[in-house]
Tab-separated table of C-alpha atoms and ligand atoms in Angstrom:
chain	number	residue	atom	x	y	z
A	242	GLU	CA	12.487	30.756	10.929
A	243	PHE	CA	10.877	28.213	8.779
A	244	ASP	CA	9.027	28.590	5.458
A	245	GLN	CA	8.341	24.968	5.045
A	246	ASP	CA	5.758	24.631	7.703
A	247	GLU	CA	2.841	23.457	5.596
A	248	ILE	CA	4.336	21.139	3.088
A	249	ILE	CA	1.517	18.999	2.293
A	250	CYS	CA	3.073	15.691	1.176
A	251	ASP	CA	0.567	13.149	-0.328
A	252	ASP	CA	2.563	10.091	1.021
A	253	LEU	CA	3.265	11.117	4.506
A	254	THR	CA	1.415	7.871	5.607
A	255	LEU	CA	4.502	5.994	4.376
A	256	TYR	CA	7.066	8.291	6.081
A	257	GLU	CA	8.842	6.881	9.019
A	258	TYR	CA	10.801	8.803	11.658
A	259	PHE	CA	12.863	7.644	14.732
A	260	ASN	CA	10.439	7.687	17.732
A	261	ALA	CA	12.572	8.073	20.892
A	262	VAL	CA	10.490	5.455	22.617
A	263	LEU	CA	10.150	2.840	19.781
A	264	ILE	CA	13.699	2.634	18.592
A	265	ASN	CA	15.543	-0.570	19.068
A	266	GLU	CA	12.354	-2.288	20.260
A	267	MET	CA	11.240	-5.759	18.836
A	268	ASP	CA	7.840	-7.373	18.847
A	269	GLU	CA	7.354	-10.979	19.867
A	270	GLU	CA	8.767	-12.279	16.621
A	271	GLY	CA	11.901	-10.247	16.829
A	272	ARG	CA	10.887	-7.675	14.261
A	273	SER	CA	11.435	-3.939	14.562
A	274	LEU	CA	8.373	-1.811	15.509
A	275	GLU	CA	6.855	0.720	13.166
A	276	LEU	CA	8.579	4.054	13.810
A	277	GLY	CA	11.204	2.201	15.562
A	278	GLY	CA	13.949	0.241	13.735
A	279	GLU	CA	17.738	0.042	14.541
A	280	PHE	CA	19.123	3.164	15.802
A	281	ILE	CA	22.881	2.932	16.508
A	282	LEU	CA	23.865	4.362	19.993
A	283	GLN	CA	27.102	4.855	21.373
A	284	PRO	CA	28.288	5.865	25.018
A	285	ASN	CA	29.599	9.453	24.864
A	286	GLU	CA	31.813	11.081	27.538
A	287	HIS	CA	30.430	14.518	26.773
A	288	PHE	CA	26.974	13.310	27.614
A	289	ASN	CA	28.168	11.540	30.756
A	290	ASN	CA	28.669	8.181	29.032
A	291	LEU	CA	25.041	8.210	27.953
A	292	SER	CA	24.416	6.315	24.791
A	293	VAL	CA	23.660	8.741	22.003
A	294	ASN	CA	23.738	9.148	18.162
A	295	LEU	CA	25.604	12.180	17.168
A	296	SER	CA	24.295	12.204	13.560
A	297	LEU	CA	20.595	12.092	14.180
A	298	SER	CA	17.936	13.486	16.408
A	299	VAL	CA	14.875	11.597	17.764
A	300	VAL	CA	11.284	12.579	18.026
A	301	GLN	CA	9.170	12.020	21.041
A	302	VAL	CA	5.417	12.241	21.169
A	303	PRO	CA	3.350	12.339	24.251
A	304	THR	CA	1.683	9.086	25.061
A	305	ASN	CA	-1.880	10.520	24.785
A	306	MET	CA	-1.261	11.558	21.195
A	307	TYR	CA	-1.455	9.498	18.055
A	308	ASN	CA	2.129	9.316	16.715
A	309	LYS	CA	1.060	9.017	13.154
A	310	ASP	CA	-1.515	11.854	13.327
A	311	SER	CA	-1.038	13.655	10.079
A	312	ALA	CA	-0.221	16.994	11.668
A	313	ILE	CA	2.575	15.578	13.715
A	314	VAL	CA	3.929	13.632	10.848
A	315	ASN	CA	3.851	16.637	8.653
A	316	GLY	CA	5.887	18.725	11.366
A	317	VAL	CA	8.259	15.812	11.975
A	318	TYR	CA	8.885	15.690	8.268
A	319	TRP	CA	9.794	19.355	7.647
A	320	SER	CA	11.731	19.566	10.924
A	321	GLU	CA	14.048	16.772	9.680
A	322	ALA	CA	16.033	19.684	8.232
A	323	LEU	CA	17.140	20.507	11.771
A	324	ASN	CA	19.328	17.405	11.948
A	325	LYS	CA	21.977	19.265	9.877
A	326	VAL	CA	21.586	22.370	11.966
A	327	PHE	CA	22.120	20.456	15.156
A	328	VAL	CA	25.152	18.535	13.824
A	329	ASP	CA	26.854	21.733	12.422
A	330	ASN	CA	26.147	23.639	15.706
A	331	PHE	CA	27.790	20.708	17.760
A	332	LYS	CA	30.668	20.803	15.411
A	333	ARG	CA	31.063	24.585	15.857
A	334	ASP	CA	30.726	24.497	19.610
A	335	SER	CA	31.683	21.233	21.289
A	336	THR	CA	30.536	22.611	24.672
A	337	LEU	CA	26.867	22.250	23.504
A	338	ILE	CA	24.784	19.628	25.189
A	339	TRP	CA	21.117	18.946	24.187
A	340	GLN	CA	19.537	20.887	21.357
A	341	TYR	CA	15.876	20.665	20.680
A	342	PHE	CA	12.795	21.743	18.922
A	343	GLY	CA	9.401	21.753	20.864
A	344	SER	CA	6.559	21.911	18.358
A	345	ALA	CA	3.279	23.553	18.861
A	346	LYS	CA	1.759	20.307	17.537
A	347	GLY	CA	3.344	18.508	20.580
A	348	PHE	CA	6.175	16.559	19.268
A	349	PHE	CA	9.725	17.191	20.566
A	350	ARG	CA	12.949	16.726	18.542
A	351	GLN	CA	16.028	16.254	20.477
A	352	TYR	CA	19.704	16.037	19.421
A	353	PRO	CA	21.583	13.927	19.924
A	354	GLY	CA	19.468	11.051	19.471
A	355	ILE	CA	18.889	9.041	22.571
A	356	LYS	CA	16.301	6.349	23.715
A	357	TRP	CA	13.595	7.328	25.794
A	358	THR	CA	12.125	4.832	28.418
A	359	PRO	CA	8.347	5.328	29.591
A	360	ASP	CA	7.385	4.504	33.182
A	361	GLU	CA	6.225	1.128	34.443
A	362	HIS	CA	2.707	1.842	33.050
A	363	GLY	CA	4.099	2.465	29.601
A	364	VAL	CA	3.303	6.171	29.977
A	365	LEU	CA	5.564	9.083	29.142
A	366	GLU	CA	4.005	12.229	30.553
A	367	PHE	CA	6.555	14.615	28.900
A	368	ASP	CA	4.894	17.218	26.696
A	369	CYS	CA	7.278	19.922	25.741
A	370	ARG	CA	4.558	22.520	25.629
A	371	ASN	CA	4.187	22.352	29.272
A	372	ARG	CA	7.787	23.101	29.935
A	373	LYS	CA	8.807	26.394	31.345
A	374	TRP	CA	11.205	27.199	28.616
A	375	TYR	CA	8.558	26.526	26.034
A	376	ILE	CA	5.770	28.568	27.660
A	377	GLN	CA	8.076	31.485	28.460
A	378	ALA	CA	9.377	31.626	24.953
A	379	ALA	CA	6.022	31.189	23.283
A	380	THR	CA	3.913	33.683	25.072
A	381	SER	CA	4.345	37.249	26.391
A	382	PRO	CA	4.080	37.881	30.240
A	383	LYS	CA	0.297	38.056	31.097
A	384	ASP	CA	-2.239	38.627	33.871
A	385	VAL	CA	-5.016	36.140	34.079
A	386	VAL	CA	-8.143	35.779	36.060
A	387	ILE	CA	-9.728	32.398	35.946
A	388	LEU	CA	-13.495	32.255	36.580
A	389	VAL	CA	-14.950	28.787	37.494
A	390	ASP	CA	-18.595	28.154	37.442
A	391	VAL	CA	-19.705	26.288	40.452
A	392	SER	CA	-23.519	26.523	40.035
A	393	GLY	CA	-25.651	23.508	40.655
A	394	SER	CA	-25.503	22.265	37.036
A	395	MET	CA	-21.701	21.678	37.302
A	396	LYS	CA	-22.104	18.818	39.717
A	397	GLY	CA	-20.317	15.576	39.238
A	398	LEU	CA	-18.120	14.927	36.160
A	399	ARG	CA	-18.453	18.576	34.880
A	400	LEU	CA	-16.788	19.982	38.032
A	401	THR	CA	-14.086	17.280	37.804
A	402	ILE	CA	-13.381	18.408	34.121
A	403	ALA	CA	-13.565	22.034	35.266
A	404	ARG	CA	-10.955	21.358	37.990
A	405	GLN	CA	-8.721	19.573	35.295
A	406	THR	CA	-9.130	22.461	32.953
A	407	VAL	CA	-8.167	25.140	35.768
A	408	SER	CA	-5.200	23.002	36.655
A	409	SER	CA	-4.107	22.663	32.912
A	410	ILE	CA	-4.459	26.365	32.624
A	411	LEU	CA	-2.058	26.893	35.669
A	412	ASP	CA	0.343	24.559	33.805
A	413	THR	CA	0.555	27.111	30.994
A	414	LEU	CA	1.373	29.881	33.379
A	415	GLY	CA	4.909	30.830	34.307
A	416	ASP	CA	7.063	33.053	36.548
A	417	ASP	CA	6.420	36.077	34.280
A	418	ASP	CA	2.556	35.724	34.772
A	419	PHE	CA	0.243	36.719	37.445
A	420	PHE	CA	-3.046	35.203	38.083
A	421	ASN	CA	-6.084	34.523	40.493
A	422	ILE	CA	-9.048	32.056	40.468
A	423	ILE	CA	-12.532	32.820	41.501
A	424	ALA	CA	-15.259	30.415	41.755
A	425	TYR	CA	-18.856	31.773	41.228
A	426	ASN	CA	-22.438	30.732	41.829
A	427	GLU	CA	-24.737	33.652	43.260
A	428	GLU	CA	-21.711	34.667	45.344
A	429	LEU	CA	-18.048	35.038	44.491
A	430	HIS	CA	-15.576	32.759	46.176
A	431	TYR	CA	-11.906	33.616	45.842
A	432	VAL	CA	-10.468	30.108	45.858
A	433	GLU	CA	-7.903	31.509	48.299
A	434	PRO	CA	-9.813	34.085	50.310
A	435	CYS	CA	-6.561	35.744	51.708
A	436	LEU	CA	-5.786	36.787	48.168
A	437	ASN	CA	-9.023	38.450	47.612
A	438	GLY	CA	-8.712	41.412	45.370
A	439	THR	CA	-5.257	40.888	43.951
A	440	LEU	CA	-3.239	38.791	41.417
A	441	VAL	CA	-0.331	36.643	42.478
A	442	GLN	CA	2.939	35.469	40.662
A	443	ALA	CA	2.322	32.162	38.891
A	444	ASP	CA	5.545	30.458	40.483
A	445	VAL	CA	5.483	26.879	41.503
A	446	THR	CA	4.545	27.425	45.107
A	447	ASN	CA	1.522	29.644	44.386
A	448	LYS	CA	0.370	27.311	41.689
A	449	ASP	CA	0.485	24.311	43.854
A	450	HIS	CA	-1.319	26.018	46.818
A	451	PHE	CA	-4.178	27.023	44.407
A	452	ARG	CA	-4.350	23.662	42.887
A	453	ASP	CA	-4.804	22.052	46.416
A	454	ARG	CA	-7.635	24.608	47.040
A	455	LEU	CA	-9.510	23.493	43.814
A	456	ASP	CA	-10.374	20.266	45.501
A	457	LYS	CA	-12.475	22.124	48.072
A	458	LEU	CA	-14.780	23.446	45.382
A	459	PHE	CA	-18.334	22.042	45.211
A	460	ALA	CA	-21.255	22.943	43.007
A	461	LYS	CA	-24.577	24.409	44.081
A	462	GLY	CA	-26.959	27.300	43.447
A	463	ILE	CA	-27.248	29.306	40.321
A	464	GLY	CA	-24.445	30.958	38.460
A	465	MET	CA	-24.170	34.898	38.318
A	466	LEU	CA	-21.678	35.241	35.482
A	467	ASP	CA	-22.269	39.015	35.227
A	468	VAL	CA	-21.092	39.594	38.753
A	469	ALA	CA	-17.993	37.370	38.132
A	470	LEU	CA	-17.046	39.082	34.998
A	471	THR	CA	-17.395	42.435	36.598
A	472	GLU	CA	-15.192	41.362	39.458
A	473	ALA	CA	-12.676	39.991	36.976
A	474	PHE	CA	-12.498	43.219	34.927
A	475	GLU	CA	-12.224	45.272	38.136
A	476	LEU	CA	-9.453	42.930	39.462
A	477	LEU	CA	-7.426	43.260	36.158
A	478	SER	CA	-7.852	47.015	35.856
A	479	ASN	CA	-6.820	47.593	39.505
A	480	PHE	CA	-3.844	45.295	39.162
A	481	ASN	CA	-2.700	47.078	35.889
A	482	GLU	CA	-2.694	50.309	37.882
A	483	THR	CA	-0.350	49.003	40.378
A	484	GLY	CA	2.240	48.558	37.598
A	485	ARG	CA	3.238	45.091	38.959
A	486	GLY	CA	1.621	43.021	36.200
A	487	SER	CA	2.442	42.431	32.605
A	488	VAL	CA	0.880	45.823	31.570
A	489	CYS	CA	0.205	44.732	28.114
A	490	SER	CA	-1.477	41.286	27.934
A	491	GLN	CA	-4.446	40.488	30.167
A	492	ALA	CA	-6.975	37.666	29.855
A	493	ILE	CA	-10.056	36.196	31.530
A	494	MET	CA	-10.483	32.406	31.328
A	495	LEU	CA	-14.142	31.401	31.725
A	496	VAL	CA	-14.767	27.877	32.751
A	497	THR	CA	-18.511	26.987	32.616
A	498	ASP	CA	-21.178	24.702	31.208
A	499	GLY	CA	-22.986	27.480	29.476
A	500	ALA	CA	-24.011	31.328	29.520
A	501	VAL	CA	-27.559	32.327	29.274
A	502	GLU	CA	-26.731	35.579	27.527
A	503	THR	CA	-23.876	37.520	25.981
A	504	TYR	CA	-23.333	40.143	28.917
A	505	ASP	CA	-22.743	42.967	26.345
A	506	ALA	CA	-23.357	45.544	29.229
A	507	VAL	CA	-20.399	44.331	31.169
A	508	PHE	CA	-18.112	44.260	28.199
A	509	ALA	CA	-19.285	47.693	26.976
A	510	GLN	CA	-18.510	49.037	30.430
A	511	TYR	CA	-15.169	47.480	30.876
A	512	ASN	CA	-13.475	46.289	27.624
A	513	TRP	CA	-15.021	47.965	24.532
A	514	PRO	CA	-13.878	49.326	22.173
A	515	ASP	CA	-10.207	48.798	22.941
A	516	ARG	CA	-10.807	45.099	23.868
A	517	LYS	CA	-7.504	45.025	25.964
A	518	VAL	CA	-8.626	42.033	27.956
A	519	ARG	CA	-9.110	38.826	26.050
A	520	VAL	CA	-11.721	36.530	27.071
A	521	PHE	CA	-11.275	32.638	26.516
A	522	PRO	CA	-14.455	30.795	27.405
A	523	TYR	CA	-14.140	26.942	27.953
A	524	LEU	CA	-17.455	25.150	27.709
A	525	ILE	CA	-17.531	22.078	29.872
A	526	GLY	CA	-19.590	18.999	28.812
A	527	ARG	CA	-21.153	17.707	25.877
A	528	GLU	CA	-24.175	19.893	25.333
A	529	SER	CA	-23.593	22.816	22.998
A	530	ALA	CA	-26.982	24.674	23.522
A	531	PHE	CA	-25.092	27.517	24.968
A	532	ALA	CA	-22.080	27.423	22.826
A	533	ASP	CA	-23.116	30.435	20.633
A	534	ASN	CA	-23.203	32.839	23.476
A	535	LEU	CA	-19.795	31.887	24.618
A	536	LYS	CA	-18.398	31.920	21.033
A	537	TRP	CA	-19.739	35.249	20.707
A	538	MET	CA	-18.189	36.483	23.890
A	539	ALA	CA	-14.792	35.061	22.659
A	540	CYS	CA	-14.959	36.896	19.244
A	541	ALA	CA	-16.101	40.098	20.780
A	542	ASN	CA	-13.109	40.029	23.123
A	543	LYS	CA	-10.337	38.851	20.987
A	544	GLY	CA	-10.377	35.452	22.547
A	545	TYR	CA	-10.823	31.930	21.616
A	546	PHE	CA	-13.608	29.463	22.269
A	547	THR	CA	-13.023	25.779	23.284
A	548	GLN	CA	-15.433	22.977	24.207
A	549	ILE	CA	-14.125	20.325	26.479
A	550	SER	CA	-16.459	17.339	26.615
A	551	THR	CA	-14.136	14.706	28.420
A	552	LEU	CA	-11.245	14.624	30.773
A	553	ALA	CA	-9.040	13.270	27.921
A	554	ASP	CA	-9.631	16.462	25.986
A	555	VAL	CA	-8.553	18.802	28.610
A	556	GLN	CA	-4.897	19.351	28.095
A	557	GLU	CA	-4.941	19.483	24.223
A	558	ASN	CA	-7.738	21.886	24.264
A	559	VAL	CA	-6.407	24.145	26.863
A	560	MET	CA	-3.160	24.797	24.980
A	561	GLU	CA	-5.162	26.251	22.033
A	562	TYR	CA	-5.248	29.617	23.801
A	563	LEU	CA	-1.413	29.780	23.718
A	564	HIS	CA	-1.529	30.152	20.060
A	565	VAL	CA	-3.848	33.347	20.371
A	566	LEU	CA	-1.737	34.999	22.906
A	567	SER	CA	1.491	34.344	21.029
A	568	ARG	CA	0.015	35.941	17.894
A	569	PRO	CA	1.068	39.508	18.557
A	570	LYS	CA	4.480	38.360	19.316
A	571	VAL	CA	4.601	36.571	15.857
A	572	ILE	CA	3.215	39.425	13.980
A	573	ASP	CA	5.699	41.885	15.613
A	574	ARG	CA	8.377	39.459	14.985
A	575	GLU	CA	9.733	39.542	18.440
A	576	HIS	CA	12.509	37.002	18.952
A	577	ASP	CA	13.119	37.377	22.617
A	578	MET	CA	15.420	34.906	24.082
A	579	VAL	CA	14.586	33.487	27.357
A	580	TRP	CA	16.610	32.009	30.182
A	581	THR	CA	15.193	29.752	32.801
A	582	GLU	CA	16.512	29.536	36.484
A	583	ALA	CA	19.218	27.078	37.217
A	584	TYR	CA	18.055	23.596	37.738
A	585	VAL	CA	19.864	20.213	38.284
A	586	ASP	CA	20.065	17.839	35.354
A	587	ASN	CA	20.226	14.486	36.929
A	588	THR	CA	21.077	12.709	33.707
A	589	LEU	CA	24.420	14.615	33.639
A	590	GLU	CA	25.564	14.291	37.195
A	591	ASP	CA	29.451	14.119	37.334
A	592	ALA	CA	32.113	13.342	39.806
A	593	GLN	CA	31.703	16.731	41.442
A	594	GLY	CA	28.053	16.056	41.970
A	595	PRO	CA	24.992	17.427	40.287
A	596	VAL	CA	25.426	19.833	37.383
A	597	LEU	CA	23.510	23.005	37.400
A	598	MET	CA	21.939	24.023	34.042
A	599	THR	CA	19.906	26.742	32.505
A	600	THR	CA	17.904	26.681	29.367
A	601	VAL	CA	17.869	29.305	26.675
A	602	ALA	CA	14.912	29.204	24.304
A	603	MET	CA	13.512	31.262	21.449
A	604	PRO	CA	10.124	30.990	19.610
A	605	VAL	CA	9.896	29.823	15.992
A	606	PHE	CA	7.513	31.504	13.583
A	607	SER	CA	6.120	30.675	10.118
A	608	THR	CA	7.573	33.140	7.699
A	609	LYS	CA	5.232	32.204	4.771
A	610	ASN	CA	3.746	35.553	3.345
A	611	GLU	CA	0.237	34.039	3.276
A	612	THR	CA	0.139	33.088	6.880
A	613	ARG	CA	2.278	35.674	8.513
A	614	ASN	CA	-0.380	37.915	9.581
A	615	LYS	CA	-2.250	34.893	11.304
A	616	GLY	CA	0.733	34.797	13.603
A	617	ILE	CA	1.452	31.242	13.420
A	618	LEU	CA	3.822	29.945	16.034
A	619	LEU	CA	5.546	26.742	14.952
A	620	GLY	CA	7.130	25.853	18.275
A	621	VAL	CA	10.188	26.788	20.407
A	622	VAL	CA	13.846	25.966	19.959
A	623	GLY	CA	16.132	25.552	22.972
A	624	THR	CA	19.364	24.280	24.285
A	625	ASP	CA	20.629	23.452	27.840
A	626	VAL	CA	23.692	25.443	29.072
A	627	PRO	CA	25.699	24.398	32.114
A	628	VAL	CA	25.994	27.316	34.375
A	629	SER	CA	29.825	26.476	34.612
A	630	GLU	CA	30.082	27.601	31.040
A	631	ILE	CA	28.653	31.139	31.888
A	632	LEU	CA	31.097	31.240	34.710
A	633	LYS	CA	34.085	30.912	32.177
A	634	ALA	CA	33.059	34.374	30.879
A	635	ILE	CA	33.664	35.774	34.278
A	636	PRO	CA	37.357	34.889	35.011
A	637	LYS	CA	38.485	34.775	38.687
A	638	TYR	CA	41.606	37.021	38.161
A	639	LYS	CA	39.300	39.821	37.126
A	640	LEU	CA	37.286	39.685	40.241
A	641	GLY	CA	40.039	40.150	42.735
A	642	ILE	CA	40.692	38.205	45.947
A	643	TYR	CA	37.583	38.777	47.681
A	644	GLY	CA	35.534	38.983	44.717
A	645	TYR	CA	32.942	36.507	43.495
A	646	ALA	CA	30.291	36.331	40.882
A	647	PHE	CA	26.667	35.628	41.189
A	648	ALA	CA	23.763	35.946	38.840
A	649	ILE	CA	19.924	35.987	39.267
A	650	THR	CA	17.377	35.984	36.747
A	651	ASN	CA	14.721	38.674	36.053
A	652	ASN	CA	12.352	36.678	38.424
A	653	GLY	CA	14.859	36.616	41.217
A	654	TYR	CA	16.052	33.062	40.860
A	655	ILE	CA	19.622	32.322	41.491
A	656	LEU	CA	21.557	31.271	38.436
A	657	THR	CA	24.718	31.014	40.148
A	658	HIS	CA	26.341	31.861	43.498
A	659	PRO	CA	29.426	30.282	45.166
A	660	ASP	CA	26.983	29.075	48.066
A	661	LEU	CA	24.423	27.722	45.977
A	662	GLN	CA	23.965	24.051	47.015
A	663	PRO	CA	21.215	22.134	45.086
A	664	LEU	CA	19.054	20.171	47.319
A	665	VAL	CA	16.031	19.415	45.170
A	666	MET	CA	16.600	17.150	42.210
A	667	TYR	CA	14.244	18.012	39.433
A	668	ARG	CA	14.388	18.685	35.757
A	669	LEU	CA	12.283	21.640	34.369
B	1334	LIG	C1	22.866	7.052	14.032
B	1334	LIG	O1	21.719	5.981	13.709
B	1334	LIG	C2	21.770	5.733	12.316
B	1334	LIG	C3	20.531	4.871	12.154
B	1334	LIG	O2	20.749	3.716	12.990
B	1334	LIG	C4	23.004	5.150	11.864
B	1334	LIG	O3	22.840	4.845	10.329
B	1334	LIG	C5	24.100	6.226	12.077
B	1334	LIG	O4	25.430	5.557	11.729
B	1334	LIG	C6	24.187	6.550	13.492
B	1334	LIG	N1	25.308	7.492	13.743
B	1334	LIG	C7	26.079	7.417	14.627
B	1334	LIG	C8	27.223	8.505	14.773
B	1334	LIG	O5	26.410	6.402	15.222
B	1335	LIG	C1	33.050	7.503	31.038
B	1335	LIG	O1	33.590	6.157	30.651
B	1335	LIG	C2	35.011	6.162	30.759
B	1335	LIG	C3	35.397	4.870	30.164
B	1335	LIG	O2	34.671	3.859	30.910
B	1335	LIG	C4	35.513	6.696	32.009
B	1335	LIG	O3	36.955	6.696	32.085
B	1335	LIG	C5	35.002	8.046	32.389
B	1335	LIG	O4	35.330	8.355	33.638
B	1335	LIG	C6	33.431	8.016	32.374
B	1335	LIG	N1	32.971	9.401	32.377
B	1335	LIG	C7	32.098	9.850	33.221
B	1335	LIG	C8	31.718	11.242	33.223
B	1335	LIG	O5	31.288	8.991	33.906
B	1336	LIG	C1	-13.001	40.698	49.798
B	1336	LIG	O1	-12.531	41.250	51.036
B	1336	LIG	C2	-13.292	42.502	51.277
B	1336	LIG	C3	-12.620	43.129	52.561
B	1336	LIG	O2	-12.127	42.399	53.467
B	1336	LIG	C4	-14.835	42.002	51.546
B	1336	LIG	O3	-15.474	43.052	51.936
B	1336	LIG	C5	-15.309	41.429	50.322
B	1336	LIG	O4	-16.519	40.931	50.568
B	1336	LIG	C6	-14.398	40.222	49.990
B	1336	LIG	N1	-14.820	39.800	48.570
B	1336	LIG	C7	-14.977	38.487	48.312
B	1336	LIG	C8	-15.443	38.093	46.942
B	1336	LIG	O5	-14.685	37.565	49.114
B	1337	LIG	C1	-2.313	49.043	31.746
B	1337	LIG	O1	-1.928	50.404	31.998
B	1337	LIG	C2	-1.035	50.937	31.085
B	1337	LIG	C3	-0.544	52.281	31.525
B	1337	LIG	O2	-1.619	53.118	32.082
B	1337	LIG	C4	-1.784	50.954	29.729
B	1337	LIG	O3	-0.965	51.567	28.734
B	1337	LIG	C5	-2.352	49.618	29.179
B	1337	LIG	O4	-2.984	49.719	28.037
B	1337	LIG	C6	-3.082	49.031	30.313
B	1337	LIG	N1	-3.276	47.629	29.917
B	1337	LIG	C7	-4.429	46.972	29.871
B	1337	LIG	C8	-4.494	45.521	29.499
B	1337	LIG	O5	-5.399	47.494	30.273
B	1338	LIG	C1	6.604	38.504	0.801
B	1338	LIG	O1	6.372	39.863	1.270
B	1338	LIG	C2	7.510	40.673	1.002
B	1338	LIG	C3	7.140	42.090	1.773
B	1338	LIG	O2	5.808	42.383	1.602
B	1338	LIG	C4	7.791	40.741	-0.355
B	1338	LIG	O3	8.916	41.537	-0.461
B	1338	LIG	C5	8.199	39.390	-0.893
B	1338	LIG	O4	8.383	39.425	-2.296
B	1338	LIG	C6	7.008	38.496	-0.758
B	1338	LIG	N1	7.549	37.104	-1.057
B	1338	LIG	C7	6.801	36.241	-1.759
B	1338	LIG	C8	7.414	35.030	-1.984
B	1338	LIG	O5	5.676	36.554	-2.237
């Protein structure tokens, strides 16, 4: 917990931090870059001989964000206090590997410090807020129905932005979440007709499948939003009755270029006065003639209104809803720890082959009295744990001759099993 979140320092424009990409880089005249500078790195056996700096962390900022943005610089500044925490943790427990803080503003502070290299186009896609550990720790499990307007006015760029918006929403869903996507004009089109009338788990396979289907959407006709909203509420309510979903948190994401009215009749029938289902409208395009209706729908249903005018806006704007959904967690001060499934960390491969890891993460809240009831999530802290460390807690002699240990996560993924042979090489 931090109470230093909103230090407003006048002179942060002069403040420099070690940017993971810019450290140890020179311009043509051999001078260090701004936010770069000399950063001493030494190969370290505990980190598989990677060159690291054990006294300082580095900060990574996604390529599409301005790395001197005042919100980022402010956050980087107060999170500097973590350097000492990281170093002390490592001194206390030498089995620790990476320790990090992913900020809700988008920057990522990693200890020990290490240099990051962008791809050949100078791009570094990594955004900590899209990582499984971040999403799982920041939000509670949720059921989500995504409604996409495919009426005639959505033709062209708007449909492209809408697809990208839906795809970004999918990025923010994880294994604890359930979802479905319905496109609407004067008819309803389940994006995957076989899954008509139900919600599916937001695992990687299902999300990829739905993403592929999004390419097949085309725009024509007129949009009947009342029919679509009715279907979404029915779907969520029926699904809740099955007891398979999240039980407590349900949302409708509405991706459209406008709403001609506010559909009070539908909300009155399905959602008021309890307002258990939150509604998040995304207004696509530059026009704001219909913004008021959508804003009203968001406010009347405990959601959040966002306008997305260009493709470049998509990711940042989609993430806004996560703050709203994490609010109840912040206010109730839930400090749930989450564990991800086992994955292969290809930077730490050793002589015995790939190293299986799991990530443990926890949300970080603002504890300032003035802002506490606003439920401000500052970010998520996490650390990677080799599965072999967990196995040490289960000594062989206690299991007996034919005994063996295995572990699965609450989502049914294998954490460890003697026969687990990792084939896919990826980092979560
Ligand atoms: C980490 O980098 C800083 C800045 O270059 C340097 O002053 C410090 O000595 C380095 N620490 C270690 C343990 O190498
Ligand atoms: C790291 O380097 C040392 C010395 O070069 C070598 O003995 C050791 O095997 C290396 N460790 C790993 C994990 O590669
Ligand atoms: C869903 O399936 C039912 C029964 O198969 C069918 O009657 C209904 O029209 C379908 N709805 C949509 C929106 O495809
Ligand atoms: C889902 O059902 C449970 C149990 O009937 C109820 O307590 C809960 O409020 C429902 N959730 C929503 C979002 O309607
Ligand atoms: C914050 O609120 C708590 C409980 O309401 C109170 O005990 C505490 O004194 C407050 N702290 C400040 C700095 O106002």
